[in-house]
Amino acid sequence: VIGVVVYSAPAKVYLSGEHAVVYGKRAVAVALDLRTTVRLERSDNFLYQTNTDTKYLEEAVSAFSSIKAVYGLNIKVESEIPVGSGLGSSAAVTVATLGALSEEFDVNLTKEEIAKLAFEVERSIQGVASPTDTFVSTVGGCVLVPDLIQIQDMLDCAIVIGDTRTVGSTKELVQAVKELRSSEPEVLDLIFDAIDQITASGIGWLEAGDYKRLGMLMNINHGLLDAMGLGSLELSAIVDGARGAGALGAKITGAGGGGCIVAICEEAMVEHIVEGIRAAGGEAIVAGVSRDGVRKGN
Ligand code: PMV
């Protein structure tokens, strides 16, 4: 292929199960139609222009080079995903870059191969990584973790993200939960089991289209994350703001300590929820579920 190749990949949120997944429990993550777009063309040298984390872009190119030699590229990345907020911005840029390279160099990587290679890129940069972000960004829809299977391609409700614009360190928070578990193993294991059941029951409501009950479970999940010390004043405020404005459910998404909350609501309530989140000091981002994972075009 000669010319500019354009690929994009989505962000993700957890409807349930973060942290408990570290202990083998189930979680559900969904792709959001908040995307990172990569425009790539061959060139004599390497030139990258991006508004997101460049490290992942460089590492993706380098990982791809072990499949096929790459001598020069112009790459422009435009991302709608806030960096470091737990929405999977690094996975999206990695996955979109690999998708574009695969087409440009006629390698035809399957989605499975893209997800696997993207996971290796994240792991090589972060030391440890969960395959969730890269998998969800590659396949789209609602994904059950740790099985990594798409359980549904859409949700019939709206999603509003509330960003605290503060950042929590995933590594430190995972470590804090580990320490809490070493001092109170029986209690923490019951919390993890409860979260596992939230995911299991939540999938039932999701499949039945009962978002009210799904939302109730998300609220319980939030309480349990808070109980493990993963909340913050800002997170609590915008969770309350979203619920007060009529959200069916609202919870921390991702590692916590800062970052984002995810709220689900009826389509007609979106503007209310946005206002509720703003009034509580958060930045609101409206983003439906993305049926598509990595795809050609933006
Ligand atoms: O904040 P994020 O999206 O990187 O999510 C972290 C999720 C954890 O369960 C806390 C850690 C993990 O590796 O699964």
PDB file of N, CA, C and O in Angstrom, residues 34-59:
ATOM      1  N   LEU A  34     -14.427   6.430  22.199  1.00  0.00           N
ATOM      2  CA  LEU A  34     -13.467   7.502  22.439  1.00  0.00           C
ATOM      3  C   LEU A  34     -12.191   6.916  21.853  1.00  0.00           C
ATOM      4  O   LEU A  34     -11.719   5.888  22.347  1.00  0.00           O
ATOM      5  N   ARG A  35     -11.681   7.493  20.771  1.00  0.00           N
ATOM      6  CA  ARG A  35     -10.680   6.745  20.001  1.00  0.00           C
ATOM      7  C   ARG A  35      -9.340   7.465  19.854  1.00  0.00           C
ATOM      8  O   ARG A  35      -9.239   8.677  20.006  1.00  0.00           O
ATOM      9  N   THR A  36      -8.338   6.648  19.545  1.00  0.00           N
ATOM     10  CA  THR A  36      -7.030   7.167  19.170  1.00  0.00           C
ATOM     11  C   THR A  36      -6.830   6.840  17.700  1.00  0.00           C
ATOM     12  O   THR A  36      -6.991   5.691  17.291  1.00  0.00           O
ATOM     13  N   THR A  37      -6.518   7.859  16.909  1.00  0.00           N
ATOM     14  CA  THR A  37      -6.371   7.674  15.464  1.00  0.00           C
ATOM     15  C   THR A  37      -4.915   7.845  15.045  1.00  0.00           C
ATOM     16  O   THR A  37      -4.262   8.814  15.430  1.00  0.00           O
ATOM     17  N   VAL A  38      -4.434   6.874  14.275  1.00  0.00           N
ATOM     18  CA  VAL A  38      -3.047   6.873  13.804  1.00  0.00           C
ATOM     19  C   VAL A  38      -3.054   7.047  12.284  1.00  0.00           C
ATOM     20  O   VAL A  38      -3.715   6.293  11.575  1.00  0.00           O
ATOM     21  N   ARG A  39      -2.342   8.073  11.807  1.00  0.00           N
ATOM     22  CA  ARG A  39      -2.171   8.274  10.357  1.00  0.00           C
ATOM     23  C   ARG A  39      -0.716   7.993  10.038  1.00  0.00           C
ATOM     24  O   ARG A  39       0.175   8.637  10.599  1.00  0.00           O
ATOM     25  N   LEU A  40      -0.517   7.042   9.147  1.00  0.00           N
ATOM     26  CA  LEU A  40       0.846   6.548   8.940  1.00  0.00           C
ATOM     27  C   LEU A  40       1.185   6.516   7.458  1.00  0.00           C
ATOM     28  O   LEU A  40       0.355   6.126   6.636  1.00  0.00           O
ATOM     29  N   GLU A  41       2.377   6.995   7.108  1.00  0.00           N
ATOM     30  CA  GLU A  41       2.858   6.785   5.742  1.00  0.00           C
ATOM     31  C   GLU A  41       4.345   6.525   5.735  1.00  0.00           C
ATOM     32  O   GLU A  41       5.064   6.953   6.633  1.00  0.00           O
ATOM     33  N   ARG A  42       4.765   5.801   4.701  1.00  0.00           N
ATOM     34  CA  ARG A  42       6.194   5.479   4.625  1.00  0.00           C
ATOM     35  C   ARG A  42       6.996   6.727   4.305  1.00  0.00           C
ATOM     36  O   ARG A  42       6.510   7.637   3.649  1.00  0.00           O
ATOM     37  N   SER A  43       8.248   6.719   4.772  1.00  0.00           N
ATOM     38  CA  SER A  43       9.100   7.877   4.584  1.00  0.00           C
ATOM     39  C   SER A  43      10.556   7.426   4.641  1.00  0.00           C
ATOM     40  O   SER A  43      10.834   6.246   4.883  1.00  0.00           O
ATOM     41  N   ASP A  44      11.495   8.366   4.419  1.00  0.00           N
ATOM     42  CA  ASP A  44      12.915   7.993   4.466  1.00  0.00           C
ATOM     43  C   ASP A  44      13.447   7.991   5.887  1.00  0.00           C
ATOM     44  O   ASP A  44      14.507   7.460   6.165  1.00  0.00           O
ATOM     45  N   ASN A  45      12.728   8.679   6.776  1.00  0.00           N
ATOM     46  CA  ASN A  45      13.163   8.664   8.178  1.00  0.00           C
ATOM     47  C   ASN A  45      11.953   8.556   9.094  1.00  0.00           C
ATOM     48  O   ASN A  45      10.836   8.386   8.611  1.00  0.00           O
ATOM     49  N   PHE A  46      12.210   8.659  10.376  1.00  0.00           N
ATOM     50  CA  PHE A  46      11.088   8.512  11.325  1.00  0.00           C
ATOM     51  C   PHE A  46      10.670   9.870  11.868  1.00  0.00           C
ATOM     52  O   PHE A  46      11.494  10.608  12.400  1.00  0.00           O
ATOM     53  N   LEU A  47       9.410  10.199  11.705  1.00  0.00           N
ATOM     54  CA  LEU A  47       8.880  11.451  12.234  1.00  0.00           C
ATOM     55  C   LEU A  47       7.549  11.186  12.918  1.00  0.00           C
ATOM     56  O   LEU A  47       6.611  10.692  12.285  1.00  0.00           O
ATOM     57  N   TYR A  48       7.487  11.448  14.210  1.00  0.00           N
ATOM     58  CA  TYR A  48       6.253  11.198  14.964  1.00  0.00           C
ATOM     59  C   TYR A  48       5.695  12.502  15.511  1.00  0.00           C
ATOM     60  O   TYR A  48       6.400  13.276  16.134  1.00  0.00           O
ATOM     61  N   GLN A  49       4.402  12.735  15.282  1.00  0.00           N
ATOM     62  CA  GLN A  49       3.702  13.868  15.904  1.00  0.00           C
ATOM     63  C   GLN A  49       2.549  13.274  16.678  1.00  0.00           C
ATOM     64  O   GLN A  49       1.680  12.632  16.077  1.00  0.00           O
ATOM     65  N   THR A  50       2.522  13.465  17.983  1.00  0.00           N
ATOM     66  CA  THR A  50       1.429  12.860  18.733  1.00  0.00           C
ATOM     67  C   THR A  50       0.967  13.728  19.902  1.00  0.00           C
ATOM     68  O   THR A  50       1.734  14.521  20.439  1.00  0.00           O
ATOM     69  N   ASN A  51      -0.296  13.544  20.281  1.00  0.00           N
ATOM     70  CA  ASN A  51      -0.811  14.210  21.478  1.00  0.00           C
ATOM     71  C   ASN A  51      -1.029  13.183  22.593  1.00  0.00           C
ATOM     72  O   ASN A  51      -1.797  13.398  23.507  1.00  0.00           O
ATOM     73  N   THR A  52      -0.375  12.015  22.457  1.00  0.00           N
ATOM     74  CA  THR A  52      -0.479  11.004  23.503  1.00  0.00           C
ATOM     75  C   THR A  52       0.908  10.419  23.737  1.00  0.00           C
ATOM     76  O   THR A  52       1.886  10.905  23.176  1.00  0.00           O
ATOM     77  N   ASP A  53       0.964   9.367  24.556  1.00  0.00           N
ATOM     78  CA  ASP A  53       2.252   8.820  24.971  1.00  0.00           C
ATOM     79  C   ASP A  53       3.076   8.239  23.802  1.00  0.00           C
ATOM     80  O   ASP A  53       2.710   7.221  23.214  1.00  0.00           O
ATOM     81  N   THR A  54       4.200   8.888  23.476  1.00  0.00           N
ATOM     82  CA  THR A  54       5.019   8.492  22.324  1.00  0.00           C
ATOM     83  C   THR A  54       5.762   7.175  22.535  1.00  0.00           C
ATOM     84  O   THR A  54       6.043   6.461  21.579  1.00  0.00           O
ATOM     85  N   LYS A  55       6.057   6.869  23.802  1.00  0.00           N
ATOM     86  CA  LYS A  55       6.807   5.632  24.104  1.00  0.00           C
ATOM     87  C   LYS A  55       6.154   4.397  23.498  1.00  0.00           C
ATOM     88  O   LYS A  55       6.825   3.516  22.969  1.00  0.00           O
ATOM     89  N   TYR A  56       4.824   4.336  23.620  1.00  0.00           N
ATOM     90  CA  TYR A  56       4.092   3.152  23.155  1.00  0.00           C
ATOM     91  C   TYR A  56       4.113   3.057  21.636  1.00  0.00           C
ATOM     92  O   TYR A  56       4.199   1.972  21.067  1.00  0.00           O
ATOM     93  N   LEU A  57       4.062   4.223  21.001  1.00  0.00           N
ATOM     94  CA  LEU A  57       4.127   4.280  19.546  1.00  0.00           C
ATOM     95  C   LEU A  57       5.487   3.749  19.078  1.00  0.00           C
ATOM     96  O   LEU A  57       5.569   2.882  18.206  1.00  0.00           O
ATOM     97  N   GLU A  58       6.553   4.237  19.708  1.00  0.00           N
ATOM     98  CA  GLU A  58       7.906   3.797  19.327  1.00  0.00           C
ATOM     99  C   GLU A  58       8.085   2.304  19.556  1.00  0.00           C
ATOM    100  O   GLU A  58       8.637   1.592  18.710  1.00  0.00           O
ATOM    101  N   GLU A  59       7.594   1.842  20.699  1.00  0.00           N
ATOM    102  CA  GLU A  59       7.758   0.426  21.036  1.00  0.00           C
ATOM    103  C   GLU A  59       6.914  -0.461  20.108  1.00  0.00           C
ATOM    104  O   GLU A  59       7.324  -1.567  19.762  1.00  0.00           O
TER     105      GLU A  59
END
